[in-house]
Coordinates of C-alpha atoms in Angstrom, one line a residue:
Chain B
M28 CA 32.1 -21.8 -38.1
I29 CA 28.7 -20.2 -38.8
H30 CA 26.7 -18.2 -36.3
A31 CA 23.7 -16.3 -37.7
R32 CA 21.0 -14.5 -35.7
G33 CA 17.8 -13.1 -37.1
L34 CA 19.2 -13.1 -40.6
A35 CA 16.5 -11.7 -43.0
R36 CA 16.2 -10.6 -46.6
S37 CA 13.3 -9.1 -48.4
F38 CA 13.0 -8.1 -52.1
R39 CA 10.9 -5.5 -53.6
V40 CA 9.1 -7.1 -56.5
G41 CA 6.8 -4.3 -57.5
K42 CA 5.3 -1.0 -56.4
G43 CA 4.9 -1.3 -52.7
E44 CA 5.1 -5.1 -52.9
T45 CA 7.8 -6.9 -50.9
V46 CA 8.7 -10.5 -50.7
E47 CA 10.3 -11.8 -47.5
A48 CA 12.6 -14.5 -48.9
V49 CA 14.3 -15.2 -45.5
R50 CA 12.7 -14.3 -42.2
G51 CA 14.9 -14.3 -39.1
L52 CA 17.3 -17.2 -39.7
D53 CA 19.2 -18.5 -36.7
I54 CA 22.1 -20.9 -37.6
D55 CA 24.9 -22.4 -35.7
V56 CA 27.3 -24.7 -37.5
A57 CA 30.3 -26.1 -35.7
E58 CA 33.7 -26.8 -37.3
G59 CA 33.9 -29.9 -39.3
E60 CA 30.1 -30.4 -39.7
L61 CA 28.4 -31.4 -42.9
V62 CA 25.1 -29.6 -42.9
A63 CA 22.4 -29.8 -45.6
F64 CA 20.0 -27.0 -46.0
L65 CA 16.9 -28.7 -47.3
G66 CA 13.8 -27.1 -48.6
P67 CA 11.5 -26.8 -51.7
N68 CA 12.3 -24.4 -54.5
G69 CA 11.8 -20.8 -53.4
A70 CA 12.0 -21.7 -49.7
G71 CA 15.0 -19.3 -49.2
K72 CA 17.9 -21.7 -49.3
S73 CA 20.0 -19.9 -51.9
T74 CA 19.1 -16.4 -50.5
S75 CA 20.4 -17.6 -47.2
L76 CA 23.6 -18.9 -48.7
R77 CA 24.1 -15.7 -50.7
M78 CA 23.9 -13.7 -47.5
L79 CA 26.3 -16.0 -45.7
T80 CA 28.8 -15.8 -48.6
T81 CA 28.6 -11.9 -48.7
L82 CA 27.0 -11.9 -52.2
L83 CA 23.8 -10.4 -50.8
P84 CA 23.5 -8.0 -47.9
P85 CA 20.9 -9.0 -45.3
T86 CA 18.1 -6.6 -44.7
A87 CA 18.2 -7.5 -41.0
G88 CA 20.2 -9.7 -38.6
T89 CA 23.9 -10.5 -38.1
A90 CA 26.1 -13.4 -39.0
T91 CA 29.7 -14.4 -38.3
V92 CA 31.2 -16.8 -40.9
A93 CA 34.6 -18.4 -40.4
G94 CA 35.2 -15.9 -37.6
C95 CA 34.4 -12.8 -39.6
D96 CA 31.3 -10.6 -39.5
I97 CA 29.8 -10.7 -42.9
L98 CA 28.9 -7.0 -42.8
A99 CA 31.8 -5.5 -41.0
D100 CA 34.5 -7.7 -42.7
P101 CA 33.2 -9.2 -45.9
L102 CA 36.7 -9.4 -47.3
G103 CA 37.9 -11.5 -44.3
T104 CA 34.9 -13.8 -44.9
R105 CA 35.7 -14.2 -48.5
R106 CA 39.3 -15.0 -47.8
R107 CA 38.3 -17.9 -45.5
I108 CA 35.4 -19.5 -47.4
G109 CA 35.0 -21.4 -50.6
Y110 CA 31.8 -21.1 -52.7
I111 CA 30.5 -23.3 -55.4
G112 CA 27.3 -21.7 -56.8
Q113 CA 24.5 -23.1 -58.8
G114 CA 25.8 -21.6 -62.0
R115 CA 29.0 -22.3 -63.9
G116 CA 32.0 -20.8 -62.0
S117 CA 34.2 -20.8 -65.1
G118 CA 34.0 -18.6 -68.2
D119 CA 33.2 -20.3 -71.5
N120 CA 36.3 -19.0 -73.3
F121 CA 38.8 -19.7 -70.5
R122 CA 40.9 -22.8 -70.3
V123 CA 40.4 -25.2 -67.5
R124 CA 44.0 -25.0 -66.1
D125 CA 44.0 -21.2 -66.5
E126 CA 40.8 -20.8 -64.5
L127 CA 42.2 -22.8 -61.7
I128 CA 45.4 -20.9 -61.6
S129 CA 43.5 -17.6 -61.8
Q130 CA 41.3 -18.6 -58.8
G131 CA 44.4 -19.4 -56.8
R132 CA 45.9 -16.0 -57.7
F133 CA 42.6 -14.3 -56.7
H134 CA 43.0 -15.9 -53.3
R135 CA 46.5 -14.4 -52.9
M136 CA 48.3 -17.6 -53.6
S137 CA 51.7 -17.3 -55.4
R138 CA 52.0 -18.4 -59.0
T139 CA 54.0 -21.5 -58.1
R140 CA 51.6 -22.6 -55.4
S141 CA 48.6 -21.9 -57.7
R142 CA 50.1 -24.0 -60.4
R143 CA 51.0 -26.9 -58.1
R144 CA 47.5 -26.9 -56.5
A145 CA 45.9 -26.7 -59.9
E146 CA 47.7 -29.8 -61.0
E147 CA 46.7 -31.6 -57.7
L148 CA 43.1 -30.8 -58.3
L149 CA 43.2 -31.6 -62.0
A150 CA 44.4 -35.1 -61.0
A151 CA 42.0 -35.5 -58.1
L152 CA 38.9 -34.5 -60.1
D153 CA 39.9 -36.4 -63.3
L154 CA 40.3 -33.2 -65.2
E155 CA 44.0 -33.7 -66.3
A156 CA 43.1 -34.6 -69.9
L157 CA 40.8 -31.6 -70.2
A158 CA 43.3 -29.0 -68.7
G159 CA 44.0 -27.4 -72.0
R160 CA 40.4 -27.2 -73.2
T161 CA 38.1 -24.2 -72.8
A162 CA 35.4 -24.6 -70.1
G163 CA 32.7 -24.0 -72.8
S164 CA 33.7 -27.2 -74.5
L165 CA 33.2 -29.4 -71.4
S166 CA 30.2 -31.6 -70.7
G167 CA 27.9 -30.8 -67.8
G168 CA 29.5 -33.3 -65.5
Q169 CA 33.0 -32.2 -66.4
R170 CA 32.1 -28.6 -65.9
R171 CA 30.7 -29.3 -62.5
R172 CA 33.9 -31.0 -61.5
L173 CA 35.8 -27.9 -62.7
D174 CA 33.5 -25.8 -60.5
I175 CA 34.3 -28.0 -57.5
A176 CA 38.0 -27.7 -58.3
I177 CA 37.8 -23.9 -58.5
G178 CA 36.0 -23.8 -55.1
L179 CA 38.7 -25.9 -53.5
M180 CA 41.8 -24.1 -54.9
H181 CA 42.6 -22.2 -51.8
R182 CA 41.8 -25.1 -49.4
P183 CA 39.0 -23.3 -47.6
G184 CA 38.1 -24.3 -44.1
L185 CA 34.4 -23.7 -44.8
L186 CA 32.9 -24.7 -48.1
F187 CA 29.4 -23.5 -49.3
L188 CA 27.8 -25.5 -52.1
D189 CA 24.5 -24.3 -53.6
E190 CA 22.6 -27.2 -55.2
P191 CA 25.9 -28.9 -56.1
S192 CA 24.4 -31.9 -57.9
T193 CA 21.5 -30.3 -59.7
G194 CA 21.5 -31.3 -63.3
L195 CA 24.0 -34.2 -62.9
D196 CA 23.3 -37.7 -63.9
P197 CA 23.4 -40.4 -61.1
Q198 CA 27.0 -41.4 -61.8
N199 CA 28.3 -37.8 -61.7
R200 CA 26.3 -37.1 -58.6
A201 CA 28.0 -40.1 -56.9
N202 CA 31.4 -38.9 -58.1
L203 CA 30.8 -35.5 -56.8
W204 CA 29.8 -36.7 -53.4
E205 CA 32.8 -39.0 -53.3
H206 CA 35.0 -35.9 -53.8
I207 CA 33.1 -33.9 -51.2
L208 CA 33.3 -36.6 -48.6
R209 CA 37.0 -37.3 -49.3
L210 CA 37.7 -33.6 -48.9
R211 CA 36.0 -33.6 -45.5
E212 CA 37.8 -36.7 -44.4
S213 CA 41.2 -35.4 -45.4
H214 CA 41.0 -31.8 -44.4
G215 CA 38.1 -31.6 -41.9
T216 CA 36.5 -29.0 -44.0
T217 CA 33.1 -27.7 -42.8
I218 CA 30.5 -28.1 -45.5
F219 CA 27.3 -26.2 -45.8
L220 CA 25.2 -27.1 -48.8
T221 CA 21.7 -26.5 -50.1
T222 CA 19.8 -29.3 -51.8
H223 CA 16.4 -30.3 -52.7
Y224 CA 17.4 -33.9 -53.2
L225 CA 16.0 -35.8 -50.2
D226 CA 18.2 -38.9 -50.6
E227 CA 21.3 -36.8 -50.7
A228 CA 20.5 -34.9 -47.5
D229 CA 19.4 -38.1 -45.8
S230 CA 22.4 -40.2 -46.6
M231 CA 25.2 -37.7 -46.8
A232 CA 24.6 -35.0 -44.2
E233 CA 25.1 -35.5 -40.6
R234 CA 22.7 -32.6 -39.9
V235 CA 19.7 -31.3 -41.9
M236 CA 18.2 -27.9 -41.6
I237 CA 14.8 -27.8 -43.2
I238 CA 13.7 -24.4 -44.4
D239 CA 10.3 -23.4 -45.6
H240 CA 8.9 -19.9 -46.4
G241 CA 12.2 -18.4 -45.3
R242 CA 12.2 -20.0 -41.8
V243 CA 14.1 -22.9 -40.4
I244 CA 11.4 -25.3 -39.3
A245 CA 13.6 -28.3 -38.2
D246 CA 17.2 -28.7 -37.4
D247 CA 18.7 -32.1 -36.4
S248 CA 20.3 -35.2 -37.7
P249 CA 18.3 -37.0 -40.4
E250 CA 17.9 -40.0 -38.1
R251 CA 16.6 -37.9 -35.2
L252 CA 14.3 -35.9 -37.4
K253 CA 12.8 -39.1 -38.7
A254 CA 12.7 -40.7 -35.3
D255 CA 10.8 -37.7 -34.0
L256 CA 7.9 -38.9 -36.2
A257 CA 7.8 -41.9 -33.8
G258 CA 7.0 -45.1 -35.6
D259 CA 6.1 -46.3 -39.1
L260 CA 4.0 -45.1 -41.9
V261 CA 1.3 -47.6 -43.0
T262 CA -0.5 -47.0 -46.2
V263 CA -3.7 -48.9 -47.1
T264 CA -5.2 -48.8 -50.5
V265 CA -9.0 -49.1 -50.7
G266 CA -11.6 -48.7 -53.4
D267 CA -12.8 -45.6 -55.0
G268 CA -14.6 -43.3 -52.6
E269 CA -13.7 -45.4 -49.5
A270 CA -10.9 -43.4 -48.1
V271 CA -13.0 -41.2 -45.8
R272 CA -14.6 -44.3 -44.2
A273 CA -11.3 -46.1 -44.0
A274 CA -9.8 -43.1 -42.2
E275 CA -12.7 -43.0 -39.7
I276 CA -12.4 -46.7 -39.0
A277 CA -8.6 -46.6 -38.7
A278 CA -8.9 -43.7 -36.3
R279 CA -10.4 -46.1 -33.8
V280 CA -7.2 -48.2 -33.9
P281 CA -5.0 -47.1 -31.0
T282 CA -1.8 -45.2 -32.0
A283 CA -2.9 -44.7 -35.6
H284 CA -2.8 -41.1 -36.7
E285 CA -3.9 -40.2 -40.2
V286 CA -1.2 -38.4 -42.2
V287 CA -2.6 -38.0 -45.6
R288 CA -5.4 -39.2 -47.9
G289 CA -5.0 -39.5 -51.7
R290 CA -5.3 -41.4 -54.9
D291 CA -3.2 -44.5 -55.6
D292 CA -0.7 -43.4 -58.2
G293 CA 1.6 -46.4 -57.7
R294 CA 3.8 -44.4 -55.4
H295 CA 4.0 -45.1 -51.7
G296 CA 1.8 -42.9 -49.6
G297 CA -0.4 -42.1 -52.5
R298 CA -0.9 -38.6 -53.8
A299 CA -2.0 -35.9 -51.3
G300 CA -5.5 -34.9 -52.1
G301 CA -6.1 -31.3 -52.8
E302 CA -2.4 -30.4 -52.8
T303 CA -1.3 -31.0 -56.4
G304 CA -4.5 -29.8 -58.0
D305 CA -4.4 -32.5 -60.6
E306 CA -5.7 -35.5 -58.7
V307 CA -6.9 -38.5 -60.6
A308 CA -10.7 -38.4 -60.7
E309 CA -11.4 -42.0 -60.2
G310 CA -9.7 -45.2 -58.9
P311 CA -8.3 -46.7 -55.7
E312 CA -7.7 -44.4 -52.9
T313 CA -5.0 -44.4 -50.2
V314 CA -4.9 -43.5 -46.6
T315 CA -1.6 -43.2 -44.8
F316 CA -1.3 -43.5 -41.0
R317 CA 1.6 -43.0 -38.7
V318 CA 1.6 -45.8 -36.1
R319 CA 4.0 -46.7 -33.3
N320 CA 4.6 -50.2 -34.5
G321 CA 3.6 -50.9 -38.1
P322 CA 3.9 -54.7 -38.3
A323 CA 1.8 -55.0 -35.1
V324 CA -0.9 -52.6 -36.1
L325 CA -1.4 -53.5 -39.7
P326 CA -3.3 -56.8 -39.2
E327 CA -5.6 -55.1 -36.7
L328 CA -6.2 -52.3 -39.2
V329 CA -7.0 -54.7 -42.0
R330 CA -9.3 -56.7 -39.8
A331 CA -11.2 -53.5 -38.8
L332 CA -11.6 -52.4 -42.4
D333 CA -12.7 -55.9 -43.4
A334 CA -15.3 -56.0 -40.6
A335 CA -16.6 -52.6 -41.9
G336 CA -17.0 -54.1 -45.4
L337 CA -14.1 -52.3 -46.9
C338 CA -11.8 -54.3 -49.2
T339 CA -8.1 -53.6 -48.6
L340 CA -6.5 -53.7 -52.1
A341 CA -2.9 -53.2 -50.9
T342 CA -0.8 -52.3 -47.8
E343 CA 2.6 -50.9 -47.3
I344 CA 4.7 -50.3 -44.2
R345 CA 7.8 -48.1 -44.4
R346 CA 10.1 -46.0 -42.2
P347 CA 9.6 -42.3 -42.4
T348 CA 11.8 -40.3 -44.9
L349 CA 12.8 -36.7 -44.7
D350 CA 9.9 -36.0 -47.1
D351 CA 7.6 -37.4 -44.4
V352 CA 9.3 -35.1 -41.9
F353 CA 8.6 -32.1 -44.2
L354 CA 5.0 -33.4 -44.8
A355 CA 4.4 -33.7 -41.0
L356 CA 5.8 -30.2 -40.4
T357 CA 4.1 -28.3 -43.3
G358 CA 1.3 -30.5 -44.6
R359 CA 3.1 -30.5 -48.0
S360 CA 5.5 -32.8 -49.7
L361 CA 8.9 -31.7 -50.9
R362 CA 8.4 -34.0 -53.9
E363 CA 5.3 -32.0 -54.9
G364 CA 7.5 -28.9 -55.1
D365 CA 9.9 -30.7 -57.4
Q366 CA 7.2 -31.9 -59.6
E367 CA 5.7 -28.5 -59.9
T368 CA 9.1 -27.1 -60.8
E369 CA 9.8 -29.8 -63.3
G370 CA 6.3 -29.3 -64.8
A371 CA 6.9 -25.5 -65.0
A372 CA 10.3 -26.1 -66.6
A373 CA 8.8 -28.5 -69.1
Chain E
M24 CA 53.5 16.7 -33.0
T25 CA 54.1 13.6 -30.8
T26 CA 56.0 10.5 -31.7
H27 CA 52.8 8.6 -31.3
S28 CA 50.8 10.6 -33.8
L29 CA 53.7 10.4 -36.3
T30 CA 53.8 6.6 -35.9
T31 CA 50.0 6.3 -36.3
R32 CA 50.2 8.5 -39.4
S33 CA 53.0 6.5 -41.0
R34 CA 51.1 3.3 -40.2
T35 CA 48.0 4.7 -41.9
G36 CA 50.0 5.8 -44.8
A37 CA 51.6 2.3 -45.1
G38 CA 48.2 0.7 -44.8
A39 CA 46.8 2.9 -47.6
L40 CA 49.8 2.0 -49.8
A41 CA 49.4 -1.7 -49.1
T42 CA 45.7 -1.4 -50.0
A43 CA 46.5 0.4 -53.2
G44 CA 49.2 -2.1 -54.0
A45 CA 46.8 -5.0 -53.5
A46 CA 44.2 -3.3 -55.6
A47 CA 46.7 -2.8 -58.4
R48 CA 47.7 -6.4 -58.2
D49 CA 44.1 -7.5 -58.3
A50 CA 43.4 -5.3 -61.4
W51 CA 46.4 -6.8 -63.1
L52 CA 45.2 -10.4 -62.3
V53 CA 41.8 -9.7 -63.7
F54 CA 43.3 -7.9 -66.7
A55 CA 45.6 -10.9 -67.3
R56 CA 42.7 -13.4 -67.1
E57 CA 40.6 -11.3 -69.5
M58 CA 43.4 -10.9 -72.0
R59 CA 44.2 -14.6 -72.2
P60 CA 41.3 -15.7 -74.5
E61 CA 41.9 -12.6 -76.7
L62 CA 45.5 -13.4 -77.2
R63 CA 44.8 -17.0 -78.0
A64 CA 42.1 -16.1 -80.5
P65 CA 43.1 -12.8 -82.0
M66 CA 40.6 -13.1 -84.8
G67 CA 38.0 -11.8 -82.4
L68 CA 39.9 -8.5 -82.5
I69 CA 39.7 -8.4 -86.3
F70 CA 36.0 -9.2 -86.4
G71 CA 35.4 -6.4 -83.9
M72 CA 36.9 -4.1 -86.6
M73 CA 34.6 -5.1 -89.4
Q74 CA 32.2 -2.3 -88.9
P75 CA 34.8 0.6 -88.9
L76 CA 36.6 -1.1 -91.8
V77 CA 33.3 -1.1 -93.8
F78 CA 32.8 2.6 -93.0
L79 CA 36.3 3.3 -94.1
A80 CA 35.9 1.4 -97.4
L81 CA 32.4 2.2 -98.3
F82 CA 31.7 5.5 -96.7
G83 CA 35.1 7.2 -96.6
P84 CA 35.3 7.6 -100.4
L85 CA 32.0 9.6 -100.4
L86 CA 33.8 12.3 -98.4
Y87 CA 36.2 13.4 -101.1
G88 CA 35.7 17.1 -101.8
M89 CA 33.0 17.5 -99.1
P90 CA 33.0 20.9 -97.4
G91 CA 34.5 20.8 -94.0
V92 CA 36.5 17.7 -94.7
G93 CA 39.4 19.5 -96.3
S94 CA 41.0 19.1 -99.7
G95 CA 42.7 15.9 -100.8
P96 CA 42.1 12.4 -99.4
P97 CA 39.5 12.5 -96.5
W98 CA 41.5 10.0 -94.3
Q99 CA 43.1 12.6 -92.1
W100 CA 39.7 13.9 -91.2
F101 CA 37.8 10.6 -91.2
V102 CA 40.2 8.2 -89.5
P103 CA 40.2 10.0 -86.1
G104 CA 36.4 9.9 -86.1
I105 CA 36.4 6.2 -87.0
L106 CA 38.7 5.5 -84.1
V107 CA 36.3 7.3 -81.8
M108 CA 33.5 5.2 -83.3
I109 CA 35.4 2.1 -82.3
G110 CA 35.9 3.6 -78.9
I111 CA 32.1 4.2 -78.5
F112 CA 30.8 1.0 -79.9
G113 CA 33.6 -1.3 -78.7
T114 CA 34.0 -0.2 -75.1
G115 CA 30.2 0.7 -75.0
S116 CA 29.4 -2.9 -75.6
A117 CA 31.9 -4.2 -73.0
G118 CA 29.1 -4.7 -70.5
Y119 CA 28.0 -7.7 -72.6
Y120 CA 30.8 -9.8 -71.0
V121 CA 29.5 -8.9 -67.5
L122 CA 26.0 -10.0 -68.7
V123 CA 27.4 -13.3 -69.9
E124 CA 29.5 -13.9 -66.7
S125 CA 26.6 -12.8 -64.5
G126 CA 24.2 -15.1 -66.2
G127 CA 26.7 -18.0 -66.3
G128 CA 28.0 -17.8 -62.7
S129 CA 31.6 -16.8 -63.1
L130 CA 31.0 -13.3 -61.9
E131 CA 29.4 -14.6 -58.8
R132 CA 32.4 -16.9 -58.2
M133 CA 34.8 -14.0 -58.5
L134 CA 32.7 -11.8 -56.2
V135 CA 33.2 -14.4 -53.4
T136 CA 37.0 -14.1 -53.7
P137 CA 39.1 -11.5 -51.8
L138 CA 39.5 -9.6 -55.1
S139 CA 39.0 -5.8 -54.7
R140 CA 35.6 -5.1 -56.4
G141 CA 37.0 -1.9 -57.9
A142 CA 40.0 -3.7 -59.3
M143 CA 37.6 -6.2 -60.9
L144 CA 36.1 -3.4 -62.9
I145 CA 39.4 -1.7 -63.6
G146 CA 41.0 -4.9 -64.8
R147 CA 38.2 -5.5 -67.2
T148 CA 38.2 -1.9 -68.4
L149 CA 42.0 -2.1 -69.0
K150 CA 41.4 -5.1 -71.3
E151 CA 38.9 -3.0 -73.3
A152 CA 41.5 -0.2 -73.5
V153 CA 44.1 -2.6 -74.8
T154 CA 41.7 -4.0 -77.4
L155 CA 40.8 -0.5 -78.5
L156 CA 44.5 0.4 -78.8
A157 CA 45.3 -2.7 -80.9
Q158 CA 42.3 -2.0 -83.2
S159 CA 43.2 1.6 -83.6
A160 CA 46.8 0.7 -84.5
L161 CA 45.6 -1.8 -87.1
I162 CA 43.2 0.8 -88.6
I163 CA 46.0 3.4 -88.8
L164 CA 48.3 0.8 -90.5
A165 CA 45.5 -0.1 -92.9
V166 CA 45.0 3.5 -94.1
L167 CA 48.7 4.4 -94.4
P168 CA 49.0 3.2 -98.0
F169 CA 46.1 5.4 -99.0
G170 CA 47.6 8.7 -98.3
F171 CA 47.1 9.0 -94.5
R172 CA 49.9 11.2 -93.1
L173 CA 51.3 9.9 -89.8
Y174 CA 52.3 12.4 -87.1
P175 CA 53.7 10.0 -84.4
A176 CA 53.5 12.4 -81.5
G177 CA 50.0 13.5 -82.4
V178 CA 48.9 9.9 -83.0
L179 CA 50.2 8.8 -79.6
A180 CA 48.6 11.7 -77.8
G181 CA 45.4 11.0 -79.7
L182 CA 45.4 7.3 -78.7
A183 CA 46.0 8.3 -75.1
L184 CA 42.9 10.5 -75.3
L185 CA 41.0 7.7 -76.9
V186 CA 42.0 5.2 -74.2
A187 CA 40.9 7.7 -71.5
A188 CA 37.5 8.1 -73.0
G189 CA 37.3 4.3 -73.7
V190 CA 38.0 3.5 -70.1
G191 CA 35.2 5.7 -69.0
I192 CA 32.7 4.4 -71.5
G193 CA 33.7 0.8 -70.8
A194 CA 33.2 1.4 -67.0
L195 CA 29.8 2.9 -67.7
S196 CA 28.9 0.0 -69.8
F197 CA 29.9 -2.4 -67.0
A198 CA 27.8 -0.4 -64.6
L199 CA 24.8 -0.6 -67.0
A200 CA 25.2 -4.3 -67.4
L201 CA 25.3 -4.9 -63.6
A202 CA 22.1 -2.8 -63.2
A203 CA 20.4 -4.6 -66.1
R204 CA 21.7 -8.1 -65.4
R205 CA 18.2 -9.5 -64.8
A206 CA 16.9 -8.0 -68.0
P207 CA 19.7 -8.2 -70.6
S208 CA 17.5 -6.7 -73.4
L209 CA 17.4 -3.5 -71.3
F210 CA 21.2 -3.3 -71.5
W211 CA 21.1 -3.3 -75.3
A212 CA 18.1 -1.0 -75.5
V213 CA 19.9 1.6 -73.3
Q214 CA 23.3 1.1 -75.0
Q215 CA 21.9 1.6 -78.5
T216 CA 19.7 4.5 -77.5
V217 CA 22.7 6.3 -76.0
T218 CA 25.6 5.4 -78.3
F219 CA 24.0 6.2 -81.7
P220 CA 23.0 9.8 -80.9
L221 CA 26.4 10.3 -79.2
L222 CA 28.1 9.1 -82.3
L223 CA 26.1 11.0 -84.9
L224 CA 26.1 14.2 -82.8
S225 CA 29.9 14.1 -82.4
G226 CA 30.4 14.6 -86.2
V227 CA 32.2 11.3 -86.7
L228 CA 30.7 10.6 -90.0
L229 CA 29.9 14.0 -91.5
P230 CA 31.0 17.6 -90.6
L231 CA 28.6 19.5 -88.5
E232 CA 29.5 22.9 -89.7
N233 CA 26.3 23.3 -91.8
A234 CA 24.1 21.6 -89.2
P235 CA 20.8 23.3 -88.3
G236 CA 20.9 25.3 -85.0
W237 CA 19.2 22.7 -82.8
L238 CA 21.6 20.0 -84.0
A239 CA 24.6 22.2 -83.5
A240 CA 23.3 23.0 -79.9
A241 CA 22.9 19.3 -79.2
S242 CA 26.3 18.6 -80.6
A243 CA 27.8 21.3 -78.4
V244 CA 26.6 19.5 -75.2
N245 CA 28.0 16.1 -76.4
P246 CA 31.4 15.5 -74.8
M247 CA 32.3 13.2 -77.6
T248 CA 32.2 16.2 -80.1
Y249 CA 35.2 17.7 -78.3
I250 CA 37.1 14.4 -78.3
V251 CA 36.5 14.0 -82.0
E252 CA 37.7 17.6 -82.7
A253 CA 40.8 17.0 -80.5
E254 CA 41.5 13.7 -82.2
R255 CA 41.4 15.4 -85.6
A256 CA 43.7 18.2 -84.4
L257 CA 46.2 15.7 -82.9
F258 CA 46.2 13.4 -85.9
A259 CA 46.9 16.5 -88.0
G260 CA 50.0 17.0 -85.8
D261 CA 48.6 19.9 -83.7
L262 CA 49.5 19.0 -80.2
S263 CA 48.6 22.3 -78.5
G264 CA 45.7 24.6 -78.6
A265 CA 42.2 25.0 -77.0
V266 CA 40.7 22.2 -79.2
V267 CA 43.1 19.6 -77.8
A268 CA 42.7 21.0 -74.2
R269 CA 38.9 20.8 -74.5
G270 CA 39.1 17.3 -75.9
A271 CA 41.5 16.1 -73.1
L272 CA 39.2 17.6 -70.5
A273 CA 36.2 15.8 -72.0
A274 CA 38.0 12.5 -72.1
L275 CA 39.3 12.8 -68.6
A276 CA 35.8 13.8 -67.4
I277 CA 34.3 10.7 -69.0
A278 CA 37.0 8.5 -67.6
A279 CA 36.6 9.9 -64.1
A280 CA 32.8 9.8 -64.2
G281 CA 32.8 6.3 -65.7
L282 CA 35.2 4.9 -63.2
A283 CA 33.4 6.5 -60.3
V284 CA 30.0 5.1 -61.4
G285 CA 31.5 1.7 -62.5
V286 CA 33.5 1.1 -59.3
R287 CA 30.5 2.0 -57.2
A288 CA 28.3 -0.3 -59.1
M289 CA 30.8 -3.2 -58.8
R290 CA 31.3 -2.6 -55.0
R291 CA 27.5 -2.6 -54.5
A292 CA 27.0 -5.6 -56.8
A293 CA 24.7 -8.0 -55.0
L294 CA 23.8 -11.1 -56.9

């Protein structure tokens, strides 16, 4: 369904200054797959999606989407795909039903078919009672459902979704995913979506492509990506200023590989030192290790620390998450990116 | 000529016709979508006429007896200019909707449909033209009781001229909005900087007969000047003559240039 080779896009941001948003992207997505494109803000997810949906011409590379070359036959591509962008797909002054019918007509559907399909989607997405209202009068969740309905009007075989659940509350996020999964089950629609929600990518996608600085750095099922990290993550919390010694001692334990050191902020794995730039100055410190078998290694680790005179304040064993995959690949956490973005937005 | 080349040519011709037909259909679909909110809330049309109505009510009476305006009520002279003012301000601000749709996301959604990009612009421009026609008709009706003489053929020709110029200005406004979509304030800065001088130099508000030489020279290179002069001739019932021909030429040139620039901007629109 999607085959891209060396897809790249750069932007001029000033005199003689160029930013390479996407650098040589190779993508292959088979029919019926549900692929999540995961990465921090600014990694190149949306730019990639815009190129694949013909909104933005690539500066290099080629791509075939739904059987059409995006450069040679952009119209053919647009006929075969559905696109649900980050923004609001409907105009504020337009009525819900009218926007759906218009979208059907834009996709060369007859008036009768457009009306029938609009009614189907109004019912399927719980929008029937809102059909006569203007899009501007809808709540955020209702508006997102309308966006989804607009994107599905012409029953596309390939659906692109750009951050579909951003800004939705948990209930609306769950509803949205229910609709997406139902669509996939009933029509075998290929779905390619961008997200920076780790849990969504982990639980919903059968394949995750991780992008960072414009390059795909991992591409596999969430399970295999996590399994590649081989083992469990063990976090030990020690006293203030003891993390370096704890790491040295733990390094002597077979199969223990240090992943990150930080301050205990009540969150598993601690906070990566030196990454966020706002570390807590004092307090318990954490060291996280990747080990082959957490339950077997942990007692040995605690004994070694105790023998060295270090008091273990807390321990935690957990399975790796996609954030750990990203951390292992880049040395950074996806969550840090989120926090920075949220901080900037605030 | 071989049968093969004839067949190929006829196929090419049929293909071009089909493309033109699809583009016309697309333009109609976009026009119909754009018109729906206007028809449901026609008060927006009236609010858009407030500025010209204020000029008619508060500025028009000052023109009685002014040299260059003619004897008697000034409406025959002033109303055509006011209609051109609506054309410049109304259609010149049309890009605002592109800014809104671009910022919101609905333009992006439409760009990922098989709609012809050129038709997207033409459909929107047609809506501006219809709005302009409706507002012009209402202004004309409003001044009829105050001594405005109606020459139906001249008025119809004048409105056609106005629509042609309005289509061009609207298309240019859309192109400007697409270029300035990441900095909407730039759109308004350019729009205001261009429209006010165009308006004042076209002699819409005051006659330019006694203007200083430099102002007269600037007015002479303003295409809107010729449109205003042609409108005044047409609204006075004069359907022929060089003034009307010059105005028609100016209006068609603006329409052609505006559509060429606008369609190109829409086709190249990358969001």
